[in-house]
């Protein structure tokens, strides 16, 4: 399923409420199929490699994108394998390439930019990220439109020198939470949801909030175990775990998050905190497994989906740039690539 390209209707009256809710639900749930911070079986995310994993299908074998950092970084000795979901694969960012098509891999996603900056030969670059991937898909084939993406671990070998891992959002049901919050915000705007500034947060019982936290904790444990398998298969590799960039700011950001994301002011903070806790779990998992955590949250501040189109890294419900709803655009993928390169000691900051 592909995120729809039409904009959701603007809510003007009670008569249009059902249509607006259906449209926002369609946008978010189909974006979930593409993979944002956590979907599929209950989360927002997705994206991956060629079914065969052949070098010819990798972004490095297509028209080369510009370097992510102007100063570059020392050339990598060995292969580079990129594992992850849609925040890694870059759905709808042209050029899309590789098989199966349902992985929605972009030749301008952060793995492609990192590979170019490190001067990785096409034969040594394996981008096996896939839209909608959950942590279990690292070890098992993932069915997507157009075929099946092989287990992402299959790209690893003792020759692997660098591994980047960007996954976990789809395991925690983030898109479902976001959908619920958008619907609550629309109802509040129609005067149907009561006077709460955070109707979505308030709709969760203590048990429901506890379930959200348990999903995050479970994703952290599962990632830690998966990183152990990465180490077993690629014992000489540097392993980097990427957190998710900010989807929404820490507060309501005036009317921007209401108009662009349909969120009530208090629910902006609620979603921000939910994503922050997911990133914290990913950081803990990386540390426990001896991997390096790459913070993309800090450099993305002020560049969230509620920010002006000229600076944002993440597109809102109706994208202004070529990208899936609530997913990184080309600017966001470049920012994530720069964060990886800084972590590897590249001399420059964001390019």
PDB file of N, CA and C in Angstrom, residues 58-68 80 82 88-89 95 97 105-120 125-127 129 164 333-334 337 341:
ATOM      1  N   UNK A  58      22.034  -1.704  -5.784  1.00  0.00           N
ATOM      2  CA  UNK A  58      22.287  -0.797  -4.678  1.00  0.00           C
ATOM      3  C   UNK A  58      22.337   0.633  -5.159  1.00  0.00           C
ATOM      4  N   UNK A  59      22.054   1.640  -4.263  1.00  0.00           N
ATOM      5  CA  UNK A  59      22.089   3.038  -4.652  1.00  0.00           C
ATOM      6  C   UNK A  59      23.427   3.431  -5.236  1.00  0.00           C
ATOM      7  N   UNK A  60      24.526   2.833  -4.774  1.00  0.00           N
ATOM      8  CA  UNK A  60      25.846   3.221  -5.259  1.00  0.00           C
ATOM      9  C   UNK A  60      26.003   2.874  -6.724  1.00  0.00           C
ATOM     10  N   UNK A  61      25.177   1.928  -7.242  1.00  0.00           N
ATOM     11  CA  UNK A  61      25.304   1.522  -8.626  1.00  0.00           C
ATOM     12  C   UNK A  61      24.444   2.392  -9.534  1.00  0.00           C
ATOM     13  N   UNK A  62      23.612   3.284  -8.969  1.00  0.00           N
ATOM     14  CA  UNK A  62      22.795   4.180  -9.753  1.00  0.00           C
ATOM     15  C   UNK A  62      23.514   5.507  -9.872  1.00  0.00           C
ATOM     16  N   UNK A  63      22.852   6.484 -10.491  1.00  0.00           N
ATOM     17  CA  UNK A  63      23.464   7.804 -10.588  1.00  0.00           C
ATOM     18  C   UNK A  63      23.849   8.283  -9.206  1.00  0.00           C
ATOM     19  N   UNK A  64      25.107   8.661  -9.056  1.00  0.00           N
ATOM     20  CA  UNK A  64      25.624   8.977  -7.722  1.00  0.00           C
ATOM     21  C   UNK A  64      25.086  10.300  -7.228  1.00  0.00           C
ATOM     22  N   UNK A  65      24.569  10.348  -5.971  1.00  0.00           N
ATOM     23  CA  UNK A  65      24.124  11.609  -5.386  1.00  0.00           C
ATOM     24  C   UNK A  65      25.328  12.421  -4.946  1.00  0.00           C
ATOM     25  N   UNK A  66      25.154  13.703  -4.674  1.00  0.00           N
ATOM     26  CA  UNK A  66      26.279  14.497  -4.195  1.00  0.00           C
ATOM     27  C   UNK A  66      26.729  14.030  -2.820  1.00  0.00           C
ATOM     28  N   UNK A  67      27.999  14.263  -2.472  1.00  0.00           N
ATOM     29  CA  UNK A  67      28.495  13.831  -1.159  1.00  0.00           C
ATOM     30  C   UNK A  67      27.681  14.452  -0.040  1.00  0.00           C
ATOM     31  N   UNK A  68      27.546  13.729   1.069  1.00  0.00           N
ATOM     32  CA  UNK A  68      26.794  14.251   2.204  1.00  0.00           C
ATOM     33  C   UNK A  68      27.589  15.303   2.944  1.00  0.00           C
ATOM     34  N   UNK A  80      30.084  -1.980   3.331  1.00  0.00           N
ATOM     35  CA  UNK A  80      29.146  -1.223   4.155  1.00  0.00           C
ATOM     36  C   UNK A  80      27.760  -1.823   3.958  1.00  0.00           C
ATOM     37  N   UNK A  82      23.731  -1.443   5.167  1.00  0.00           N
ATOM     38  CA  UNK A  82      22.722  -0.589   5.804  1.00  0.00           C
ATOM     39  C   UNK A  82      21.479  -1.418   6.090  1.00  0.00           C
ATOM     40  N   UNK A  88      15.153   4.775   6.877  1.00  0.00           N
ATOM     41  CA  UNK A  88      16.435   4.503   6.236  1.00  0.00           C
ATOM     42  C   UNK A  88      16.281   4.435   4.725  1.00  0.00           C
ATOM     43  N   UNK A  89      15.243   3.751   4.254  1.00  0.00           N
ATOM     44  CA  UNK A  89      15.117   3.508   2.813  1.00  0.00           C
ATOM     45  C   UNK A  89      14.728   4.753   2.026  1.00  0.00           C
ATOM     46  N   UNK A  95      15.879   9.175  -6.823  1.00  0.00           N
ATOM     47  CA  UNK A  95      15.321   8.087  -7.615  1.00  0.00           C
ATOM     48  C   UNK A  95      15.034   6.865  -6.744  1.00  0.00           C
ATOM     49  N   UNK A  97      14.642   2.805  -6.504  1.00  0.00           N
ATOM     50  CA  UNK A  97      15.314   1.756  -7.259  1.00  0.00           C
ATOM     51  C   UNK A  97      15.303   0.463  -6.469  1.00  0.00           C
ATOM     52  N   UNK A 105      13.294   1.948  -1.724  1.00  0.00           N
ATOM     53  CA  UNK A 105      14.629   2.469  -1.445  1.00  0.00           C
ATOM     54  C   UNK A 105      14.970   3.631  -2.369  1.00  0.00           C
ATOM     55  N   UNK A 106      15.551   4.673  -1.811  1.00  0.00           N
ATOM     56  CA  UNK A 106      15.958   5.842  -2.588  1.00  0.00           C
ATOM     57  C   UNK A 106      17.464   5.854  -2.806  1.00  0.00           C
ATOM     58  N   UNK A 107      17.866   6.316  -3.983  1.00  0.00           N
ATOM     59  CA  UNK A 107      19.282   6.513  -4.257  1.00  0.00           C
ATOM     60  C   UNK A 107      19.848   7.743  -3.578  1.00  0.00           C
ATOM     61  N   UNK A 108      19.004   8.465  -2.809  1.00  0.00           N
ATOM     62  CA  UNK A 108      19.460   9.635  -2.051  1.00  0.00           C
ATOM     63  C   UNK A 108      19.155   9.468  -0.575  1.00  0.00           C
ATOM     64  N   UNK A 109      18.991   8.237  -0.113  1.00  0.00           N
ATOM     65  CA  UNK A 109      18.795   8.028   1.327  1.00  0.00           C
ATOM     66  C   UNK A 109      20.129   8.139   2.043  1.00  0.00           C
ATOM     67  N   UNK A 110      20.107   8.129   3.369  1.00  0.00           N
ATOM     68  CA  UNK A 110      21.368   8.361   4.076  1.00  0.00           C
ATOM     69  C   UNK A 110      22.411   7.276   3.826  1.00  0.00           C
ATOM     70  N   UNK A 111      22.038   5.992   3.673  1.00  0.00           N
ATOM     71  CA  UNK A 111      23.093   5.024   3.350  1.00  0.00           C
ATOM     72  C   UNK A 111      23.805   5.341   2.035  1.00  0.00           C
ATOM     73  N   UNK A 112      23.046   5.756   0.994  1.00  0.00           N
ATOM     74  CA  UNK A 112      23.669   6.078  -0.287  1.00  0.00           C
ATOM     75  C   UNK A 112      24.622   7.261  -0.153  1.00  0.00           C
ATOM     76  N   UNK A 113      24.225   8.270   0.630  1.00  0.00           N
ATOM     77  CA  UNK A 113      25.086   9.435   0.820  1.00  0.00           C
ATOM     78  C   UNK A 113      26.335   9.089   1.622  1.00  0.00           C
ATOM     79  N   UNK A 114      26.163   8.261   2.644  1.00  0.00           N
ATOM     80  CA  UNK A 114      27.327   7.829   3.435  1.00  0.00           C
ATOM     81  C   UNK A 114      28.277   7.009   2.569  1.00  0.00           C
ATOM     82  N   UNK A 115      27.735   6.095   1.783  1.00  0.00           N
ATOM     83  CA  UNK A 115      28.582   5.258   0.920  1.00  0.00           C
ATOM     84  C   UNK A 115      29.393   6.116  -0.043  1.00  0.00           C
ATOM     85  N   UNK A 116      28.759   7.147  -0.602  1.00  0.00           N
ATOM     86  CA  UNK A 116      29.483   8.014  -1.527  1.00  0.00           C
ATOM     87  C   UNK A 116      30.565   8.799  -0.799  1.00  0.00           C
ATOM     88  N   UNK A 117      30.239   9.331   0.366  1.00  0.00           N
ATOM     89  CA  UNK A 117      31.230  10.114   1.118  1.00  0.00           C
ATOM     90  C   UNK A 117      32.425   9.263   1.528  1.00  0.00           C
ATOM     91  N   UNK A 118      32.166   7.984   1.814  1.00  0.00           N
ATOM     92  CA  UNK A 118      33.256   7.078   2.224  1.00  0.00           C
ATOM     93  C   UNK A 118      33.913   6.389   1.032  1.00  0.00           C
ATOM     94  N   UNK A 119      33.445   6.733  -0.165  1.00  0.00           N
ATOM     95  CA  UNK A 119      34.000   6.182  -1.402  1.00  0.00           C
ATOM     96  C   UNK A 119      33.933   4.650  -1.421  1.00  0.00           C
ATOM     97  N   UNK A 120      32.804   4.140  -1.030  1.00  0.00           N
ATOM     98  CA  UNK A 120      32.597   2.692  -1.019  1.00  0.00           C
ATOM     99  C   UNK A 120      32.270   2.223  -2.439  1.00  0.00           C
ATOM    100  N   UNK A 125      28.785  -2.070  -1.336  1.00  0.00           N
ATOM    101  CA  UNK A 125      27.702  -1.349  -0.662  1.00  0.00           C
ATOM    102  C   UNK A 125      26.431  -2.180  -0.747  1.00  0.00           C
ATOM    103  N   UNK A 126      25.857  -2.524   0.403  1.00  0.00           N
ATOM    104  CA  UNK A 126      24.626  -3.311   0.456  1.00  0.00           C
ATOM    105  C   UNK A 126      23.593  -2.573   1.291  1.00  0.00           C
ATOM    106  N   UNK A 127      22.662  -1.913   0.633  1.00  0.00           N
ATOM    107  CA  UNK A 127      21.543  -1.261   1.318  1.00  0.00           C
ATOM    108  C   UNK A 127      20.380  -2.243   1.308  1.00  0.00           C
ATOM    109  N   UNK A 129      17.809  -2.038   3.608  1.00  0.00           N
ATOM    110  CA  UNK A 129      16.710  -1.455   4.373  1.00  0.00           C
ATOM    111  C   UNK A 129      15.411  -1.671   3.614  1.00  0.00           C
ATOM    112  N   UNK A 164      25.183   0.240   9.555  1.00  0.00           N
ATOM    113  CA  UNK A 164      24.274   1.204  10.168  1.00  0.00           C
ATOM    114  C   UNK A 164      22.926   0.527  10.357  1.00  0.00           C
ATOM    115  N   UNK A 333      17.259  13.078   4.974  1.00  0.00           N
ATOM    116  CA  UNK A 333      18.201  11.976   4.742  1.00  0.00           C
ATOM    117  C   UNK A 333      19.640  12.487   4.724  1.00  0.00           C
ATOM    118  N   UNK A 334      19.831  13.669   4.152  1.00  0.00           N
ATOM    119  CA  UNK A 334      21.177  14.257   4.158  1.00  0.00           C
ATOM    120  C   UNK A 334      21.611  14.587   5.582  1.00  0.00           C
ATOM    121  N   UNK A 337      22.644  11.450   7.204  1.00  0.00           N
ATOM    122  CA  UNK A 337      23.952  11.031   6.682  1.00  0.00           C
ATOM    123  C   UNK A 337      25.072  11.829   7.338  1.00  0.00           C
ATOM    124  N   UNK A 341      28.324  10.501   9.445  1.00  0.00           N
ATOM    125  CA  UNK A 341      29.701  10.844   9.075  1.00  0.00           C
ATOM    126  C   UNK A 341      30.425  11.540  10.219  1.00  0.00           C
TER     127      UNK A 341
END
